[in-house]
Structures are given as C-alpha cells and as structure tokens.
Amino acid sequence: MSRSAVLLLLMALTAAPWVPATAHAQAPEVDPFEVRFHAALELYRAGQYPQAFAAFYPLAQERPDSRVLGTLGAVSANQVEDDAFVRRWTDRADASPNDPIANYVAGIVMHYTAHSRMNSRERKRPYYRRCLGYLARTLPTLEHVQRVWIYTAVSHHRLGELGPARVAIDRAVRLGLDDPDVLYCRAEITHRENPRAAIADLEQYLALMRRNARRGGVVSPSKEARVEEMLVYVRAVAAGEVPATDLWDSLDDEMWSDPRAVWWWTRRRAPHLAASAVGLAGAAQPALAQTDMRALMERMDRLQ
C-alpha cells in the first residue's frame, strides 16, 4: 500500500463520525417561570380571577417586576366586589407591614374600592388615603415597579394633591411605556390644566393598545371604547366647547352638575336623550340626584 493510501486510511479511521447537522441542534430551553406565567395569564383571560390570583401571587413573590405585578394588580382589581377578598388582603397587609407584595395588593384593592364602589368624593377619600399608606410600605423594594407609581399618582390626584401626583406620574413615565396605562393616567392628571397634552397621551395610549392587541396582548375593548369617548370629550374641552369634568373617576354628585357637560357626554352615547339630560340638570336643579342619574344612564345603555 502506498504511503498516500496509508495516510488516507489513517485519516478515515481517526476522523470523527459524520453526524447530520440537525442532530447537533438542541431544543430551546423552556423557562418554567414563563410556563407558569402564561398559564396564569390564560386563567385571567378566561375571567377565572380567584384561580389567576392564586397563580400570580407566588410568581410576584419570586420575580416582582412590572410585568408580573401589573398583571397581579389587574387580577386584584377584578375582585374588589368581593368583600372577603378585600378584607383578607387589608388584614394581611396590616399584620405584615414589611411584606411588599401583600401591601401592594392591599393598596390596589383600596384604590379600586374607592374608584368602583364609592360614588362621592367624600366617600372615596379614606380609601384613596389607605391606598397611599399601603403603597408607601412597598418602597423602596418595589420602586422599580411602574404600577406602584401609577396608583400613587392617581390616588394623590383624586385627593386633590396635585404636586405629589405630578411627581409620582413622572416617576412612572420614566420607567417606560411598556404599560400604556401610564399615559391614560397622566392624561387624567393633566386634562384640566393642559387638555392638549392629555389628548396626545390618549392618542398614544390607543395606538399602543392596538399594537399590543396585534401582538396577542391582553386588551379591554370596553376600556378602549371608553378612552375613545374620553378623547372626543377632551378635544371638545381643548376647543372651549364644553367645561372640563371628571370622566376618569365616577363622582355622581359632581360629574353631572354642569348642563353643557351633561349634554355633551350624553349625546356621545345617545344623542336623542341629550335634550332631556339638559332639562334634568338645568338651572332649577344644578346637579342630578343619584337616582335620576342612574335612571338616565340605564335608559341610555338600553338604547345603545
């Protein structure tokens, strides 16, 4: 055998065996945390809020970032009609002032109790104040969490404390726009003094939410419709067509006190009821009684 043949034989014997390239490819690693997060998210999408909360809470303890705590907040907000849930988490926070996650949940349920269940500024005030107390306990541990600053800002604003509200919303905005609600809430805080800035925020909010919807994110069609109505209203405020009123927080004793505001807002929902709405809120009756306002809203809802 020639020398060259021997060399070729040795090379063949010592070479690594040929393996198809695809055999070297490894399956991508699956993050168990992400598996659990998306399973919890599906429970939330399905409206199974107690189960979603039970799934998200330990995730928040393990990885308390804005994404996880933002979703935990949304799940908590959907349970404020459950008195036992509200009491359980405020009691737990009261007993554990150094537990940032428990105090975060307590702050959120106080915020939404004020927003959703109380119908006058006087009744809302103590709940927004308690919200701020609970959220203060989450700092500095959760100072990187955008929702802490969002709820702090809005609660201060609804208490009439505009300076702290602006400071907190600026902190929230500096953390980024991954959560578009920061724009929606900044619009609430600025819409009276700077309606054009509020318009820009609401427009950007809607653009980001539509982008998120295209990417498969969790969106609320009812909230998007509400923001579109708010945008029309704030544009009218900027044009001087109608006075500014509070469309973010439900205040039965204040929202309907100006006939022009009543007329504008009702015509957005049911134009043919606008005239009767103005009649109900005319000079002889400066503010609608709560029962009259609710009856009017029920009539409009039925006619949509």
PDB file of C-alpha atoms in Angstrom:
ATOM      1  CA  MET A   1       0.000   0.000   0.000  1.00  0.00           C
ATOM      2  CA  SER A   2       1.388   3.364  -0.931  1.00  0.00           C
ATOM      3  CA  ARG A   3       2.208   5.972   1.686  1.00  0.00           C
ATOM      4  CA  SER A   4      -0.586   8.208   0.460  1.00  0.00           C
ATOM      5  CA  ALA A   5      -3.098   5.366   0.729  1.00  0.00           C
ATOM      6  CA  VAL A   6      -1.974   4.629   4.302  1.00  0.00           C
ATOM      7  CA  LEU A   7      -2.380   8.277   5.230  1.00  0.00           C
ATOM      8  CA  LEU A   8      -5.883   8.361   3.765  1.00  0.00           C
ATOM      9  CA  LEU A   9      -6.798   5.190   5.685  1.00  0.00           C
ATOM     10  CA  LEU A  10      -5.497   6.615   8.975  1.00  0.00           C
ATOM     11  CA  MET A  11      -7.398   9.832   8.403  1.00  0.00           C
ATOM     12  CA  ALA A  12     -10.577   7.890   7.764  1.00  0.00           C
ATOM     13  CA  LEU A  13     -10.145   5.755  10.887  1.00  0.00           C
ATOM     14  CA  THR A  14      -9.383   8.658  13.223  1.00  0.00           C
ATOM     15  CA  ALA A  15     -11.923  11.161  11.864  1.00  0.00           C
ATOM     16  CA  ALA A  16     -14.999  11.875  13.916  1.00  0.00           C
ATOM     17  CA  PRO A  17     -18.047  10.078  12.590  1.00  0.00           C
ATOM     18  CA  TRP A  18     -20.272  12.153  10.336  1.00  0.00           C
ATOM     19  CA  VAL A  19     -23.467  13.318  12.006  1.00  0.00           C
ATOM     20  CA  PRO A  20     -26.240  15.263  10.292  1.00  0.00           C
ATOM     21  CA  ALA A  21     -26.172  18.925  11.240  1.00  0.00           C
ATOM     22  CA  THR A  22     -29.693  18.754  12.592  1.00  0.00           C
ATOM     23  CA  ALA A  23     -28.600  16.183  15.176  1.00  0.00           C
ATOM     24  CA  HIS A  24     -26.465  18.817  16.909  1.00  0.00           C
ATOM     25  CA  ALA A  25     -29.382  21.238  17.285  1.00  0.00           C
ATOM     26  CA  GLN A  26     -30.811  21.267  20.787  1.00  0.00           C
ATOM     27  CA  ALA A  27     -34.353  22.069  21.716  1.00  0.00           C
ATOM     28  CA  PRO A  28     -34.597  25.599  23.144  1.00  0.00           C
ATOM     29  CA  GLU A  29     -34.654  25.717  26.912  1.00  0.00           C
ATOM     30  CA  VAL A  30     -38.067  26.339  28.401  1.00  0.00           C
ATOM     31  CA  ASP A  31     -38.204  28.747  31.322  1.00  0.00           C
ATOM     32  CA  PRO A  32     -40.514  27.133  33.911  1.00  0.00           C
ATOM     33  CA  PHE A  33     -41.383  30.591  35.229  1.00  0.00           C
ATOM     34  CA  GLU A  34     -42.669  31.654  31.802  1.00  0.00           C
ATOM     35  CA  VAL A  35     -44.732  28.485  31.538  1.00  0.00           C
ATOM     36  CA  ARG A  36     -46.389  29.288  34.866  1.00  0.00           C
ATOM     37  CA  PHE A  37     -46.846  32.958  33.939  1.00  0.00           C
ATOM     38  CA  HIS A  38     -48.649  32.159  30.700  1.00  0.00           C
ATOM     39  CA  ALA A  39     -50.794  29.516  32.398  1.00  0.00           C
ATOM     40  CA  ALA A  40     -51.827  32.144  34.964  1.00  0.00           C
ATOM     41  CA  LEU A  41     -52.458  34.622  32.151  1.00  0.00           C
ATOM     42  CA  GLU A  42     -54.847  32.207  30.497  1.00  0.00           C
ATOM     43  CA  LEU A  43     -56.813  31.967  33.740  1.00  0.00           C
ATOM     44  CA  TYR A  44     -57.024  35.757  33.787  1.00  0.00           C
ATOM     45  CA  ARG A  45     -58.152  35.891  30.147  1.00  0.00           C
ATOM     46  CA  ALA A  46     -60.845  33.346  30.972  1.00  0.00           C
ATOM     47  CA  GLY A  47     -62.164  35.505  33.811  1.00  0.00           C
ATOM     48  CA  GLN A  48     -61.169  32.968  36.472  1.00  0.00           C
ATOM     49  CA  TYR A  49     -59.881  35.656  38.803  1.00  0.00           C
ATOM     50  CA  PRO A  50     -59.524  33.745  42.102  1.00  0.00           C
ATOM     51  CA  GLN A  51     -57.559  30.994  40.330  1.00  0.00           C
ATOM     52  CA  ALA A  52     -55.497  33.554  38.424  1.00  0.00           C
ATOM     53  CA  PHE A  53     -54.683  35.388  41.643  1.00  0.00           C
ATOM     54  CA  ALA A  54     -53.585  32.152  43.321  1.00  0.00           C
ATOM     55  CA  ALA A  55     -51.286  31.502  40.345  1.00  0.00           C
ATOM     56  CA  PHE A  56     -49.866  35.023  40.040  1.00  0.00           C
ATOM     57  CA  TYR A  57     -49.181  35.729  43.713  1.00  0.00           C
ATOM     58  CA  PRO A  58     -46.287  33.264  44.095  1.00  0.00           C
ATOM     59  CA  LEU A  59     -44.882  34.468  40.771  1.00  0.00           C
ATOM     60  CA  ALA A  60     -44.884  38.006  42.143  1.00  0.00           C
ATOM     61  CA  GLN A  61     -43.039  36.839  45.229  1.00  0.00           C
ATOM     62  CA  GLU A  62     -40.393  35.136  43.074  1.00  0.00           C
ATOM     63  CA  ARG A  63     -40.000  37.825  40.421  1.00  0.00           C
ATOM     64  CA  PRO A  64     -41.581  41.140  41.479  1.00  0.00           C
ATOM     65  CA  ASP A  65     -41.158  43.016  38.210  1.00  0.00           C
ATOM     66  CA  SER A  66     -43.539  45.415  36.482  1.00  0.00           C
ATOM     67  CA  ARG A  67     -44.966  42.788  34.147  1.00  0.00           C
ATOM     68  CA  VAL A  68     -45.887  40.315  36.873  1.00  0.00           C
ATOM     69  CA  LEU A  69     -47.084  42.891  39.393  1.00  0.00           C
ATOM     70  CA  GLY A  70     -49.013  44.772  36.732  1.00  0.00           C
ATOM     71  CA  THR A  71     -50.968  41.639  35.908  1.00  0.00           C
ATOM     72  CA  LEU A  72     -51.403  40.766  39.582  1.00  0.00           C
ATOM     73  CA  GLY A  73     -52.841  44.241  40.025  1.00  0.00           C
ATOM     74  CA  ALA A  74     -55.346  43.717  37.225  1.00  0.00           C
ATOM     75  CA  VAL A  75     -56.436  40.398  38.731  1.00  0.00           C
ATOM     76  CA  SER A  76     -56.809  42.029  42.157  1.00  0.00           C
ATOM     77  CA  ALA A  77     -58.838  44.914  40.738  1.00  0.00           C
ATOM     78  CA  ASN A  78     -61.356  42.457  39.332  1.00  0.00           C
ATOM     79  CA  GLN A  79     -62.104  41.150  42.840  1.00  0.00           C
ATOM     80  CA  VAL A  80     -62.896  44.355  44.713  1.00  0.00           C
ATOM     81  CA  GLU A  81     -66.606  43.490  44.752  1.00  0.00           C
ATOM     82  CA  ASP A  82     -65.684  40.505  46.936  1.00  0.00           C
ATOM     83  CA  ASP A  83     -65.736  41.850  50.497  1.00  0.00           C
ATOM     84  CA  ALA A  84     -63.960  38.775  51.839  1.00  0.00           C
ATOM     85  CA  PHE A  85     -61.091  39.235  49.372  1.00  0.00           C
ATOM     86  CA  VAL A  86     -60.714  42.919  50.252  1.00  0.00           C
ATOM     87  CA  ARG A  87     -60.788  42.242  53.978  1.00  0.00           C
ATOM     88  CA  ARG A  88     -58.367  39.308  53.738  1.00  0.00           C
ATOM     89  CA  TRP A  89     -55.689  41.355  51.974  1.00  0.00           C
ATOM     90  CA  THR A  90     -56.029  44.525  54.001  1.00  0.00           C
ATOM     91  CA  ASP A  91     -55.875  42.437  57.182  1.00  0.00           C
ATOM     92  CA  ARG A  92     -52.816  40.631  55.901  1.00  0.00           C
ATOM     93  CA  ALA A  93     -51.088  43.893  54.994  1.00  0.00           C
ATOM     94  CA  ASP A  94     -51.953  45.404  58.371  1.00  0.00           C
ATOM     95  CA  ALA A  95     -50.404  42.387  60.072  1.00  0.00           C
ATOM     96  CA  SER A  96     -47.337  42.383  57.770  1.00  0.00           C
ATOM     97  CA  PRO A  97     -46.190  45.974  57.162  1.00  0.00           C
ATOM     98  CA  ASN A  98     -42.842  44.727  55.820  1.00  0.00           C
ATOM     99  CA  ASP A  99     -44.374  42.426  53.188  1.00  0.00           C
ATOM    100  CA  PRO A 100     -44.237  44.485  49.967  1.00  0.00           C
ATOM    101  CA  ILE A 101     -46.398  42.157  47.869  1.00  0.00           C
ATOM    102  CA  ALA A 102     -49.212  41.947  50.428  1.00  0.00           C
ATOM    103  CA  ASN A 103     -49.161  45.725  50.836  1.00  0.00           C
ATOM    104  CA  TYR A 104     -49.161  46.186  47.059  1.00  0.00           C
ATOM    105  CA  VAL A 105     -52.317  44.060  46.764  1.00  0.00           C
ATOM    106  CA  ALA A 106     -53.936  45.906  49.687  1.00  0.00           C
ATOM    107  CA  GLY A 107     -53.128  49.241  48.053  1.00  0.00           C
ATOM    108  CA  ILE A 108     -54.739  48.173  44.808  1.00  0.00           C
ATOM    109  CA  VAL A 109     -57.924  46.880  46.404  1.00  0.00           C
ATOM    110  CA  MET A 110     -58.256  50.134  48.359  1.00  0.00           C
ATOM    111  CA  HIS A 111     -57.727  52.153  45.181  1.00  0.00           C
ATOM    112  CA  TYR A 112     -60.385  50.251  43.260  1.00  0.00           C
ATOM    113  CA  THR A 113     -62.775  50.154  46.190  1.00  0.00           C
ATOM    114  CA  ALA A 114     -62.694  53.949  46.102  1.00  0.00           C
ATOM    115  CA  HIS A 115     -62.951  54.081  42.333  1.00  0.00           C
ATOM    116  CA  SER A 116     -65.584  51.410  41.703  1.00  0.00           C
ATOM    117  CA  ARG A 117     -67.664  51.200  44.850  1.00  0.00           C
ATOM    118  CA  MET A 118     -67.791  54.729  46.254  1.00  0.00           C
ATOM    119  CA  ASN A 119     -69.828  57.379  44.422  1.00  0.00           C
ATOM    120  CA  SER A 120     -68.820  60.656  46.061  1.00  0.00           C
ATOM    121  CA  ARG A 121     -65.551  62.389  46.761  1.00  0.00           C
ATOM    122  CA  GLU A 122     -66.243  62.304  50.478  1.00  0.00           C
ATOM    123  CA  ARG A 123     -66.742  58.532  50.491  1.00  0.00           C
ATOM    124  CA  LYS A 124     -63.774  57.873  48.216  1.00  0.00           C
ATOM    125  CA  ARG A 125     -61.272  59.915  50.216  1.00  0.00           C
ATOM    126  CA  PRO A 126     -60.478  57.466  53.075  1.00  0.00           C
ATOM    127  CA  TYR A 127     -59.917  54.599  50.650  1.00  0.00           C
ATOM    128  CA  TYR A 128     -57.513  56.552  48.455  1.00  0.00           C
ATOM    129  CA  ARG A 129     -55.693  57.613  51.632  1.00  0.00           C
ATOM    130  CA  ARG A 130     -55.374  53.990  52.754  1.00  0.00           C
ATOM    131  CA  CYS A 131     -54.152  53.046  49.283  1.00  0.00           C
ATOM    132  CA  LEU A 132     -51.307  55.550  49.605  1.00  0.00           C
ATOM    133  CA  GLY A 133     -50.393  54.197  53.030  1.00  0.00           C
ATOM    134  CA  TYR A 134     -50.125  50.628  51.779  1.00  0.00           C
ATOM    135  CA  LEU A 135     -48.163  51.589  48.666  1.00  0.00           C
ATOM    136  CA  ALA A 136     -45.697  53.620  50.741  1.00  0.00           C
ATOM    137  CA  ARG A 137     -44.806  50.405  52.563  1.00  0.00           C
ATOM    138  CA  THR A 138     -43.742  48.773  49.288  1.00  0.00           C
ATOM    139  CA  LEU A 139     -40.887  51.271  48.916  1.00  0.00           C
ATOM    140  CA  PRO A 140     -38.012  51.075  48.268  1.00  0.00           C
ATOM    141  CA  THR A 141     -38.384  47.344  47.471  1.00  0.00           C
ATOM    142  CA  LEU A 142     -40.837  47.931  44.614  1.00  0.00           C
ATOM    143  CA  GLU A 143     -39.678  51.368  43.464  1.00  0.00           C
ATOM    144  CA  HIS A 144     -38.856  49.821  40.057  1.00  0.00           C
ATOM    145  CA  VAL A 145     -42.491  48.748  39.563  1.00  0.00           C
ATOM    146  CA  GLN A 146     -44.415  51.158  37.366  1.00  0.00           C
ATOM    147  CA  ARG A 147     -47.838  50.368  38.811  1.00  0.00           C
ATOM    148  CA  VAL A 148     -46.738  51.472  42.275  1.00  0.00           C
ATOM    149  CA  TRP A 149     -46.149  54.971  40.917  1.00  0.00           C
ATOM    150  CA  ILE A 150     -49.263  54.940  38.713  1.00  0.00           C
ATOM    151  CA  TYR A 151     -51.592  54.140  41.618  1.00  0.00           C
ATOM    152  CA  THR A 152     -49.726  56.555  43.869  1.00  0.00           C
ATOM    153  CA  ALA A 153     -50.091  59.350  41.309  1.00  0.00           C
ATOM    154  CA  VAL A 154     -53.770  58.788  40.616  1.00  0.00           C
ATOM    155  CA  SER A 155     -54.667  58.424  44.288  1.00  0.00           C
ATOM    156  CA  HIS A 156     -52.923  61.714  45.117  1.00  0.00           C
ATOM    157  CA  HIS A 157     -54.674  63.384  42.189  1.00  0.00           C
ATOM    158  CA  ARG A 158     -58.103  62.200  43.278  1.00  0.00           C
ATOM    159  CA  LEU A 159     -57.382  63.541  46.757  1.00  0.00           C
ATOM    160  CA  GLY A 160     -56.622  66.927  45.208  1.00  0.00           C
ATOM    161  CA  GLU A 161     -52.888  66.651  45.922  1.00  0.00           C
ATOM    162  CA  LEU A 162     -51.582  67.732  42.540  1.00  0.00           C
ATOM    163  CA  GLY A 163     -47.915  68.234  43.434  1.00  0.00           C
ATOM    164  CA  PRO A 164     -47.302  64.674  44.685  1.00  0.00           C
ATOM    165  CA  ALA A 165     -49.452  63.372  41.811  1.00  0.00           C
ATOM    166  CA  ARG A 166     -47.203  65.009  39.207  1.00  0.00           C
ATOM    167  CA  VAL A 167     -44.027  63.758  40.906  1.00  0.00           C
ATOM    168  CA  ALA A 168     -45.340  60.185  41.009  1.00  0.00           C
ATOM    169  CA  ILE A 169     -46.629  60.126  37.432  1.00  0.00           C
ATOM    170  CA  ASP A 170     -43.282  61.474  36.215  1.00  0.00           C
ATOM    171  CA  ARG A 171     -41.566  58.576  38.004  1.00  0.00           C
ATOM    172  CA  ALA A 172     -43.943  56.163  36.302  1.00  0.00           C
ATOM    173  CA  VAL A 173     -43.334  57.625  32.833  1.00  0.00           C
ATOM    174  CA  ARG A 174     -39.565  57.462  33.287  1.00  0.00           C
ATOM    175  CA  LEU A 175     -39.871  53.711  33.777  1.00  0.00           C
ATOM    176  CA  GLY A 176     -41.084  53.383  30.168  1.00  0.00           C
ATOM    177  CA  LEU A 177     -44.234  52.828  28.154  1.00  0.00           C
ATOM    178  CA  ASP A 178     -44.471  49.050  28.328  1.00  0.00           C
ATOM    179  CA  ASP A 179     -47.644  49.657  30.340  1.00  0.00           C
ATOM    180  CA  PRO A 180     -49.734  52.098  28.259  1.00  0.00           C
ATOM    181  CA  ASP A 181     -51.928  52.884  31.262  1.00  0.00           C
ATOM    182  CA  VAL A 182     -49.238  55.312  32.369  1.00  0.00           C
ATOM    183  CA  LEU A 183     -50.375  57.575  29.508  1.00  0.00           C
ATOM    184  CA  TYR A 184     -54.055  57.135  30.318  1.00  0.00           C
ATOM    185  CA  CYS A 185     -53.378  58.098  33.930  1.00  0.00           C
ATOM    186  CA  ARG A 186     -51.150  61.040  33.042  1.00  0.00           C
ATOM    187  CA  ALA A 187     -53.997  62.321  30.861  1.00  0.00           C
ATOM    188  CA  GLU A 188     -56.281  62.222  33.893  1.00  0.00           C
ATOM    189  CA  ILE A 189     -53.823  64.279  35.910  1.00  0.00           C
ATOM    190  CA  THR A 190     -53.179  66.892  33.186  1.00  0.00           C
ATOM    191  CA  HIS A 191     -56.501  67.146  31.323  1.00  0.00           C
ATOM    192  CA  ARG A 192     -57.801  70.192  33.207  1.00  0.00           C
ATOM    193  CA  GLU A 193     -54.684  72.360  33.036  1.00  0.00           C
ATOM    194  CA  ASN A 194     -53.320  71.059  29.724  1.00  0.00           C
ATOM    195  CA  PRO A 195     -56.001  69.310  27.664  1.00  0.00           C
ATOM    196  CA  ARG A 196     -53.824  69.234  24.529  1.00  0.00           C
ATOM    197  CA  ALA A 197     -51.164  67.212  26.363  1.00  0.00           C
ATOM    198  CA  ALA A 198     -53.909  64.897  27.602  1.00  0.00           C
ATOM    199  CA  ILE A 199     -55.124  64.466  24.004  1.00  0.00           C
ATOM    200  CA  ALA A 200     -51.630  63.423  22.901  1.00  0.00           C
ATOM    201  CA  ASP A 201     -51.413  60.920  25.765  1.00  0.00           C
ATOM    202  CA  LEU A 202     -54.806  59.384  24.993  1.00  0.00           C
ATOM    203  CA  GLU A 203     -53.980  59.114  21.293  1.00  0.00           C
ATOM    204  CA  GLN A 204     -50.686  57.397  22.077  1.00  0.00           C
ATOM    205  CA  TYR A 205     -52.433  55.118  24.583  1.00  0.00           C
ATOM    206  CA  LEU A 206     -54.881  53.911  21.932  1.00  0.00           C
ATOM    207  CA  ALA A 207     -52.064  53.364  19.410  1.00  0.00           C
ATOM    208  CA  LEU A 208     -50.079  51.278  21.904  1.00  0.00           C
ATOM    209  CA  MET A 209     -53.104  49.215  22.934  1.00  0.00           C
ATOM    210  CA  ARG A 210     -53.903  48.429  19.310  1.00  0.00           C
ATOM    211  CA  ARG A 211     -50.301  47.405  18.763  1.00  0.00           C
ATOM    212  CA  ASN A 212     -50.500  45.155  21.820  1.00  0.00           C
ATOM    213  CA  ALA A 213     -53.715  43.602  20.514  1.00  0.00           C
ATOM    214  CA  ARG A 214     -51.999  42.752  17.216  1.00  0.00           C
ATOM    215  CA  ARG A 215     -49.238  41.056  19.220  1.00  0.00           C
ATOM    216  CA  GLY A 216     -51.705  38.964  21.186  1.00  0.00           C
ATOM    217  CA  GLY A 217     -51.638  41.014  24.393  1.00  0.00           C
ATOM    218  CA  VAL A 218     -54.473  41.330  26.894  1.00  0.00           C
ATOM    219  CA  VAL A 219     -56.730  44.220  25.909  1.00  0.00           C
ATOM    220  CA  SER A 220     -60.108  45.502  27.051  1.00  0.00           C
ATOM    221  CA  PRO A 221     -62.434  46.506  24.192  1.00  0.00           C
ATOM    222  CA  SER A 222     -64.763  48.250  26.652  1.00  0.00           C
ATOM    223  CA  LYS A 223     -61.927  50.356  28.058  1.00  0.00           C
ATOM    224  CA  GLU A 224     -60.696  51.197  24.562  1.00  0.00           C
ATOM    225  CA  ALA A 225     -64.193  52.414  23.669  1.00  0.00           C
ATOM    226  CA  ARG A 226     -64.311  54.456  26.858  1.00  0.00           C
ATOM    227  CA  VAL A 227     -60.947  56.063  26.086  1.00  0.00           C
ATOM    228  CA  GLU A 228     -62.138  56.937  22.580  1.00  0.00           C
ATOM    229  CA  GLU A 229     -65.120  58.735  24.137  1.00  0.00           C
ATOM    230  CA  MET A 230     -62.824  60.495  26.594  1.00  0.00           C
ATOM    231  CA  LEU A 231     -60.624  61.600  23.708  1.00  0.00           C
ATOM    232  CA  VAL A 232     -63.587  63.180  21.923  1.00  0.00           C
ATOM    233  CA  TYR A 233     -64.567  64.906  25.146  1.00  0.00           C
ATOM    234  CA  VAL A 234     -61.092  66.271  25.945  1.00  0.00           C
ATOM    235  CA  ARG A 235     -60.824  67.571  22.368  1.00  0.00           C
ATOM    236  CA  ALA A 236     -64.056  69.462  22.988  1.00  0.00           C
ATOM    237  CA  VAL A 237     -62.630  70.812  26.254  1.00  0.00           C
ATOM    238  CA  ALA A 238     -59.487  71.979  24.410  1.00  0.00           C
ATOM    239  CA  ALA A 239     -61.692  73.722  21.826  1.00  0.00           C
ATOM    240  CA  GLY A 240     -63.651  75.504  24.542  1.00  0.00           C
ATOM    241  CA  GLU A 241     -66.899  73.768  23.580  1.00  0.00           C
ATOM    242  CA  VAL A 242     -67.541  72.180  26.969  1.00  0.00           C
ATOM    243  CA  PRO A 243     -66.162  72.564  30.508  1.00  0.00           C
ATOM    244  CA  ALA A 244     -63.737  70.029  31.918  1.00  0.00           C
ATOM    245  CA  THR A 245     -65.302  67.488  34.242  1.00  0.00           C
ATOM    246  CA  ASP A 246     -64.043  64.292  35.808  1.00  0.00           C
ATOM    247  CA  LEU A 247     -64.584  61.399  33.418  1.00  0.00           C
ATOM    248  CA  TRP A 248     -61.983  59.116  34.989  1.00  0.00           C
ATOM    249  CA  ASP A 249     -63.375  58.728  38.481  1.00  0.00           C
ATOM    250  CA  SER A 250     -67.105  58.233  38.948  1.00  0.00           C
ATOM    251  CA  LEU A 251     -68.494  61.101  41.017  1.00  0.00           C
ATOM    252  CA  ASP A 252     -72.273  61.050  40.898  1.00  0.00           C
ATOM    253  CA  ASP A 253     -72.538  64.246  42.913  1.00  0.00           C
ATOM    254  CA  GLU A 254     -70.212  66.269  40.661  1.00  0.00           C
ATOM    255  CA  MET A 255     -69.953  64.775  37.200  1.00  0.00           C
ATOM    256  CA  TRP A 256     -73.430  65.903  36.130  1.00  0.00           C
ATOM    257  CA  SER A 257     -73.520  69.349  37.702  1.00  0.00           C
ATOM    258  CA  ASP A 258     -72.950  71.381  34.509  1.00  0.00           C
ATOM    259  CA  PRO A 259     -75.731  71.197  31.852  1.00  0.00           C
ATOM    260  CA  ARG A 260     -73.248  71.602  28.997  1.00  0.00           C
ATOM    261  CA  ALA A 261     -71.179  68.692  30.277  1.00  0.00           C
ATOM    262  CA  VAL A 262     -74.298  66.556  30.622  1.00  0.00           C
ATOM    263  CA  TRP A 263     -75.441  67.452  27.119  1.00  0.00           C
ATOM    264  CA  TRP A 264     -72.081  66.693  25.520  1.00  0.00           C
ATOM    265  CA  TRP A 265     -71.498  63.428  27.315  1.00  0.00           C
ATOM    266  CA  THR A 266     -74.994  62.036  26.835  1.00  0.00           C
ATOM    267  CA  ARG A 267     -75.066  62.902  23.144  1.00  0.00           C
ATOM    268  CA  ARG A 268     -71.963  60.761  22.695  1.00  0.00           C
ATOM    269  CA  ARG A 269     -73.898  57.743  23.982  1.00  0.00           C
ATOM    270  CA  ALA A 270     -77.482  58.506  22.946  1.00  0.00           C
ATOM    271  CA  PRO A 271     -77.918  61.795  21.064  1.00  0.00           C
ATOM    272  CA  HIS A 272     -81.705  61.895  21.273  1.00  0.00           C
ATOM    273  CA  LEU A 273     -81.519  61.888  25.090  1.00  0.00           C
ATOM    274  CA  ALA A 274     -79.269  64.949  25.257  1.00  0.00           C
ATOM    275  CA  ALA A 275     -82.116  67.455  25.462  1.00  0.00           C
ATOM    276  CA  SER A 276     -83.834  65.651  28.328  1.00  0.00           C
ATOM    277  CA  ALA A 277     -80.494  65.332  30.125  1.00  0.00           C
ATOM    278  CA  VAL A 278     -80.021  69.092  29.990  1.00  0.00           C
ATOM    279  CA  GLY A 279     -83.532  69.525  31.297  1.00  0.00           C
ATOM    280  CA  LEU A 280     -82.759  67.309  34.271  1.00  0.00           C
ATOM    281  CA  ALA A 281     -79.573  69.261  35.011  1.00  0.00           C
ATOM    282  CA  GLY A 282     -80.956  72.735  34.270  1.00  0.00           C
ATOM    283  CA  ALA A 283     -80.696  75.879  36.339  1.00  0.00           C
ATOM    284  CA  ALA A 284     -83.539  74.853  38.614  1.00  0.00           C
ATOM    285  CA  GLN A 285     -81.692  71.640  39.515  1.00  0.00           C
ATOM    286  CA  PRO A 286     -77.910  72.237  39.450  1.00  0.00           C
ATOM    287  CA  ALA A 287     -76.982  68.599  39.999  1.00  0.00           C
ATOM    288  CA  LEU A 288     -78.772  65.368  39.207  1.00  0.00           C
ATOM    289  CA  ALA A 289     -79.851  63.248  42.124  1.00  0.00           C
ATOM    290  CA  GLN A 290     -78.055  59.921  42.149  1.00  0.00           C
ATOM    291  CA  THR A 291     -81.264  58.009  41.427  1.00  0.00           C
ATOM    292  CA  ASP A 292     -82.105  60.279  38.466  1.00  0.00           C
ATOM    293  CA  MET A 293     -78.576  59.986  37.066  1.00  0.00           C
ATOM    294  CA  ARG A 294     -78.621  56.208  37.316  1.00  0.00           C
ATOM    295  CA  ALA A 295     -82.043  56.027  35.669  1.00  0.00           C
ATOM    296  CA  LEU A 296     -80.800  58.212  32.840  1.00  0.00           C
ATOM    297  CA  MET A 297     -77.697  56.075  32.337  1.00  0.00           C
ATOM    298  CA  GLU A 298     -79.782  52.891  32.340  1.00  0.00           C
ATOM    299  CA  ARG A 299     -82.027  54.387  29.641  1.00  0.00           C
ATOM    300  CA  MET A 300     -79.010  55.292  27.526  1.00  0.00           C
ATOM    301  CA  ASP A 301     -77.488  51.834  27.967  1.00  0.00           C
ATOM    302  CA  ARG A 302     -80.694  50.164  26.810  1.00  0.00           C
ATOM    303  CA  LEU A 303     -80.803  52.335  23.692  1.00  0.00           C
ATOM    304  CA  GLN A 304     -77.202  51.686  22.571  1.00  0.00           C
TER     305      GLN A 304
END
